[in-house]
CSV table of C-alpha atoms in Angstrom, one decimal:
chain,number,residue,atom,x,y,z
A,113,UNK,CA,90.2,7.2,35.2
A,114,UNK,CA,88.4,9.9,37.5
A,115,UNK,CA,85.8,12.4,35.2
A,116,UNK,CA,87.2,16.2,34.1
A,117,UNK,CA,85.9,19.4,35.2
A,118,UNK,CA,85.1,19.9,32.3
A,119,UNK,CA,83.0,16.6,31.6
A,120,UNK,CA,81.7,17.1,35.6
A,121,UNK,CA,80.2,20.5,34.9
A,122,UNK,CA,78.5,19.5,30.8
A,123,UNK,CA,76.9,16.2,32.9
A,124,UNK,CA,75.4,18.8,35.2
A,125,UNK,CA,74.3,21.8,32.5
A,126,UNK,CA,72.3,18.4,31.1
A,127,UNK,CA,70.5,17.8,34.6
A,128,UNK,CA,67.7,19.1,34.0
A,129,UNK,CA,65.9,18.5,36.6
A,130,UNK,CA,69.6,19.6,39.6
A,131,UNK,CA,69.1,23.0,37.5
A,132,UNK,CA,65.4,23.9,37.9
A,133,UNK,CA,66.1,22.6,41.4
A,134,UNK,CA,69.0,26.2,42.1
A,135,UNK,CA,66.5,27.5,39.9
A,136,UNK,CA,63.4,27.2,42.3
A,137,UNK,CA,66.1,27.2,45.6
A,138,UNK,CA,68.3,30.1,44.4
A,139,UNK,CA,66.6,32.2,41.6
A,140,UNK,CA,62.5,32.1,41.7
A,141,UNK,CA,61.8,34.6,39.8
A,142,UNK,CA,62.9,32.8,36.7
A,143,UNK,CA,60.4,30.0,37.4
A,144,UNK,CA,57.3,29.9,35.3
A,145,UNK,CA,55.0,30.3,38.6
A,146,UNK,CA,57.0,33.6,39.3
A,147,UNK,CA,58.3,34.7,36.0
A,148,UNK,CA,60.0,38.0,35.2
A,149,UNK,CA,59.7,40.8,32.4
A,150,UNK,CA,61.8,41.1,29.7
A,151,UNK,CA,62.4,45.0,30.5
A,152,UNK,CA,66.2,46.6,30.9
A,153,UNK,CA,68.4,44.2,32.3
A,154,UNK,CA,66.2,41.6,34.7
A,155,UNK,CA,66.5,39.1,32.9
A,156,UNK,CA,70.5,39.3,32.0
A,157,UNK,CA,71.4,40.0,36.0
A,158,UNK,CA,68.5,37.2,37.2
A,159,UNK,CA,70.2,34.5,34.5
A,160,UNK,CA,73.8,36.4,35.5
A,161,UNK,CA,72.9,35.1,39.5
A,162,UNK,CA,71.6,31.9,38.0
A,163,UNK,CA,75.2,31.1,36.9
A,164,UNK,CA,76.6,32.0,40.2
A,165,UNK,CA,73.9,30.0,42.1
A,166,UNK,CA,74.9,26.9,39.6
A,167,UNK,CA,78.5,26.9,40.7
A,168,UNK,CA,77.8,26.6,44.6
A,169,UNK,CA,75.6,23.9,44.3
A,170,UNK,CA,78.2,22.9,42.0
A,171,UNK,CA,80.6,23.2,45.6
A,172,UNK,CA,81.9,26.1,44.4
A,173,UNK,CA,82.7,29.7,45.1
A,174,UNK,CA,79.6,31.0,42.3
A,175,UNK,CA,80.4,35.3,42.6
A,176,UNK,CA,79.0,37.5,39.9
A,177,UNK,CA,80.2,40.6,38.2
A,178,UNK,CA,84.0,39.2,39.1
A,179,UNK,CA,86.8,42.5,37.4
A,180,UNK,CA,89.2,39.9,35.6
A,181,UNK,CA,93.1,41.5,35.7
A,182,UNK,CA,94.2,43.0,32.6
A,183,UNK,CA,95.7,40.9,30.9
A,184,UNK,CA,99.0,42.1,28.9
A,185,UNK,CA,98.9,42.7,26.2
A,186,UNK,CA,95.1,43.7,26.2
A,187,UNK,CA,96.3,46.2,28.9
A,188,UNK,CA,93.5,49.1,27.3
A,189,UNK,CA,90.8,46.2,27.4
A,190,UNK,CA,88.9,45.7,31.1
A,191,UNK,CA,87.2,42.0,31.6
A,192,UNK,CA,83.9,42.0,33.7
A,193,UNK,CA,83.0,38.3,33.3
A,194,UNK,CA,79.3,37.7,34.0
A,195,UNK,CA,79.6,34.7,36.6
A,196,UNK,CA,83.9,33.2,37.5
A,197,UNK,CA,83.6,30.3,40.1
A,198,UNK,CA,87.0,29.2,41.9
A,199,UNK,CA,88.0,26.4,43.4
A,200,UNK,CA,88.1,25.5,47.7
A,201,UNK,CA,90.7,23.4,47.3
A,202,UNK,CA,92.6,25.4,44.7
A,203,UNK,CA,91.4,29.5,45.0
A,204,UNK,CA,92.0,29.4,41.6
A,205,UNK,CA,89.2,30.0,39.1
A,206,UNK,CA,87.7,27.4,37.1
A,207,UNK,CA,85.3,29.1,35.0
A,208,UNK,CA,84.2,31.6,33.7
A,209,UNK,CA,81.0,32.8,32.0
A,210,UNK,CA,79.3,35.4,30.2
A,211,UNK,CA,74.8,34.9,29.9
A,212,UNK,CA,74.2,37.8,27.5
A,213,UNK,CA,70.2,37.6,25.1
A,214,UNK,CA,70.9,36.2,21.8
A,215,UNK,CA,72.9,38.4,18.7
A,216,UNK,CA,76.0,37.9,16.6
A,217,UNK,CA,77.3,40.6,17.5
A,218,UNK,CA,77.2,40.0,21.1
A,219,UNK,CA,76.9,36.5,21.3
A,220,UNK,CA,81.3,37.9,19.0
A,221,UNK,CA,82.1,40.7,22.0
A,222,UNK,CA,81.5,38.1,24.5
A,223,UNK,CA,83.6,34.6,23.3
A,224,UNK,CA,85.7,37.5,22.9
A,225,UNK,CA,85.5,39.4,26.6
A,226,UNK,CA,86.2,35.1,27.4
A,227,UNK,CA,88.7,34.9,25.5
A,228,UNK,CA,90.3,38.4,27.3
A,229,UNK,CA,89.7,37.7,30.7
A,230,UNK,CA,91.1,34.2,30.6
A,231,UNK,CA,94.4,35.5,29.3
A,232,UNK,CA,94.1,37.6,32.6
A,233,UNK,CA,93.5,35.1,35.6
A,234,UNK,CA,96.5,33.9,37.4
A,235,UNK,CA,95.3,30.4,36.5
A,236,UNK,CA,93.4,29.4,33.6
A,237,UNK,CA,90.3,28.2,34.1
A,238,UNK,CA,89.1,24.7,32.7
A,239,UNK,CA,86.1,26.3,31.3
A,240,UNK,CA,84.4,28.8,29.2
A,241,UNK,CA,80.8,29.5,29.2
A,242,UNK,CA,78.8,31.4,26.5
A,243,UNK,CA,75.9,31.9,27.8
A,244,UNK,CA,73.6,33.3,24.5
A,245,UNK,CA,68.8,32.9,26.0
A,246,UNK,CA,66.1,33.6,24.0
A,247,UNK,CA,62.5,32.8,23.8
A,248,UNK,CA,61.6,29.1,23.0
A,249,UNK,CA,60.6,28.7,19.6
A,250,UNK,CA,62.8,31.0,18.7
A,251,UNK,CA,65.9,30.1,16.3
A,252,UNK,CA,69.4,30.0,18.2
A,253,UNK,CA,72.6,28.0,15.8
A,254,UNK,CA,75.9,30.0,16.3
A,255,UNK,CA,77.8,27.9,13.0
A,256,UNK,CA,79.2,30.9,12.5
A,257,UNK,CA,81.3,31.6,16.1
A,258,UNK,CA,84.1,29.0,16.4
A,259,UNK,CA,85.1,29.4,19.1
A,260,UNK,CA,89.3,28.3,18.2
A,261,UNK,CA,89.6,30.3,15.6
A,262,UNK,CA,91.4,34.0,17.0
A,263,UNK,CA,89.1,37.0,18.2
A,264,UNK,CA,89.8,40.7,17.4
A,265,UNK,CA,90.3,42.7,19.8
A,266,UNK,CA,89.9,45.9,19.6
A,267,UNK,CA,92.9,48.6,20.8
A,268,UNK,CA,95.2,45.8,21.5
A,269,UNK,CA,95.8,41.8,18.5
A,270,UNK,CA,93.3,39.4,17.7
A,271,UNK,CA,93.0,37.1,21.2
A,272,UNK,CA,92.4,33.3,21.5
A,273,UNK,CA,91.6,30.9,23.5
A,274,UNK,CA,93.7,29.5,25.7
A,275,UNK,CA,95.2,26.1,24.8
A,276,UNK,CA,93.3,24.5,28.5
A,277,UNK,CA,90.6,25.8,28.3
A,278,UNK,CA,87.8,24.4,26.4
A,279,UNK,CA,84.3,26.6,25.8
A,280,UNK,CA,81.2,25.5,26.0
A,281,UNK,CA,78.4,27.4,24.1
A,282,UNK,CA,75.2,27.1,25.4
A,283,UNK,CA,71.0,28.6,24.6
A,284,UNK,CA,69.2,29.4,27.5
A,285,UNK,CA,65.2,28.5,26.3
A,286,UNK,CA,62.7,30.3,27.4
A,287,UNK,CA,59.6,30.1,27.8
A,288,UNK,CA,57.2,32.1,27.6
A,289,UNK,CA,53.4,33.1,29.8
A,290,UNK,CA,52.3,36.6,28.7
A,291,UNK,CA,54.4,39.6,29.5
A,292,UNK,CA,56.9,36.6,32.3
A,293,UNK,CA,59.3,34.9,30.6
A,294,UNK,CA,61.0,32.1,32.8
A,295,UNK,CA,64.0,29.3,32.0
A,296,UNK,CA,63.1,26.4,30.8
A,297,UNK,CA,66.6,24.3,30.4
A,298,UNK,CA,70.0,24.8,28.9
A,299,UNK,CA,71.3,24.3,25.7
A,300,UNK,CA,74.8,23.3,24.5
A,301,UNK,CA,75.3,25.0,20.6
A,302,UNK,CA,79.3,24.1,20.9
């Protein structure tokens, strides 16, 4: 039996050596010997670039800030996902991702965006990845984040994830050296 795209992506995110290699090669500002200040949107920008680079390392087309066509039921909700991966072979999206600092409000908003965006794609992506970041030592748990339950959308009906999509919620753990943050690892939350 062949391995699914979902399980391959999960395996890649759990492979710390692979992920750190991508960080060193494509987003070195997230390495411990460089680091990035937690100011303005710098960590967000670097995290978005990391997600796109991981897509490319996975053999997909990895892009940042992808504007998704408006979903039929949510015409008033414009969504630009932080990263999208596309299959070279089919030219269809395989993964949509959001990368945000951890907070309950932001997590729910970004999960909603991913579900709306997935409904707007011509072909439903197999994986919706919500990546929530914080510094090491900060407790990040999200039992209240239930990806299979309807989510409210302002100005539209509630949204649920497409049945064809699998939702990964991961914690991007960052270390701190003085004022500089650096990426440590991913940790699966759901």
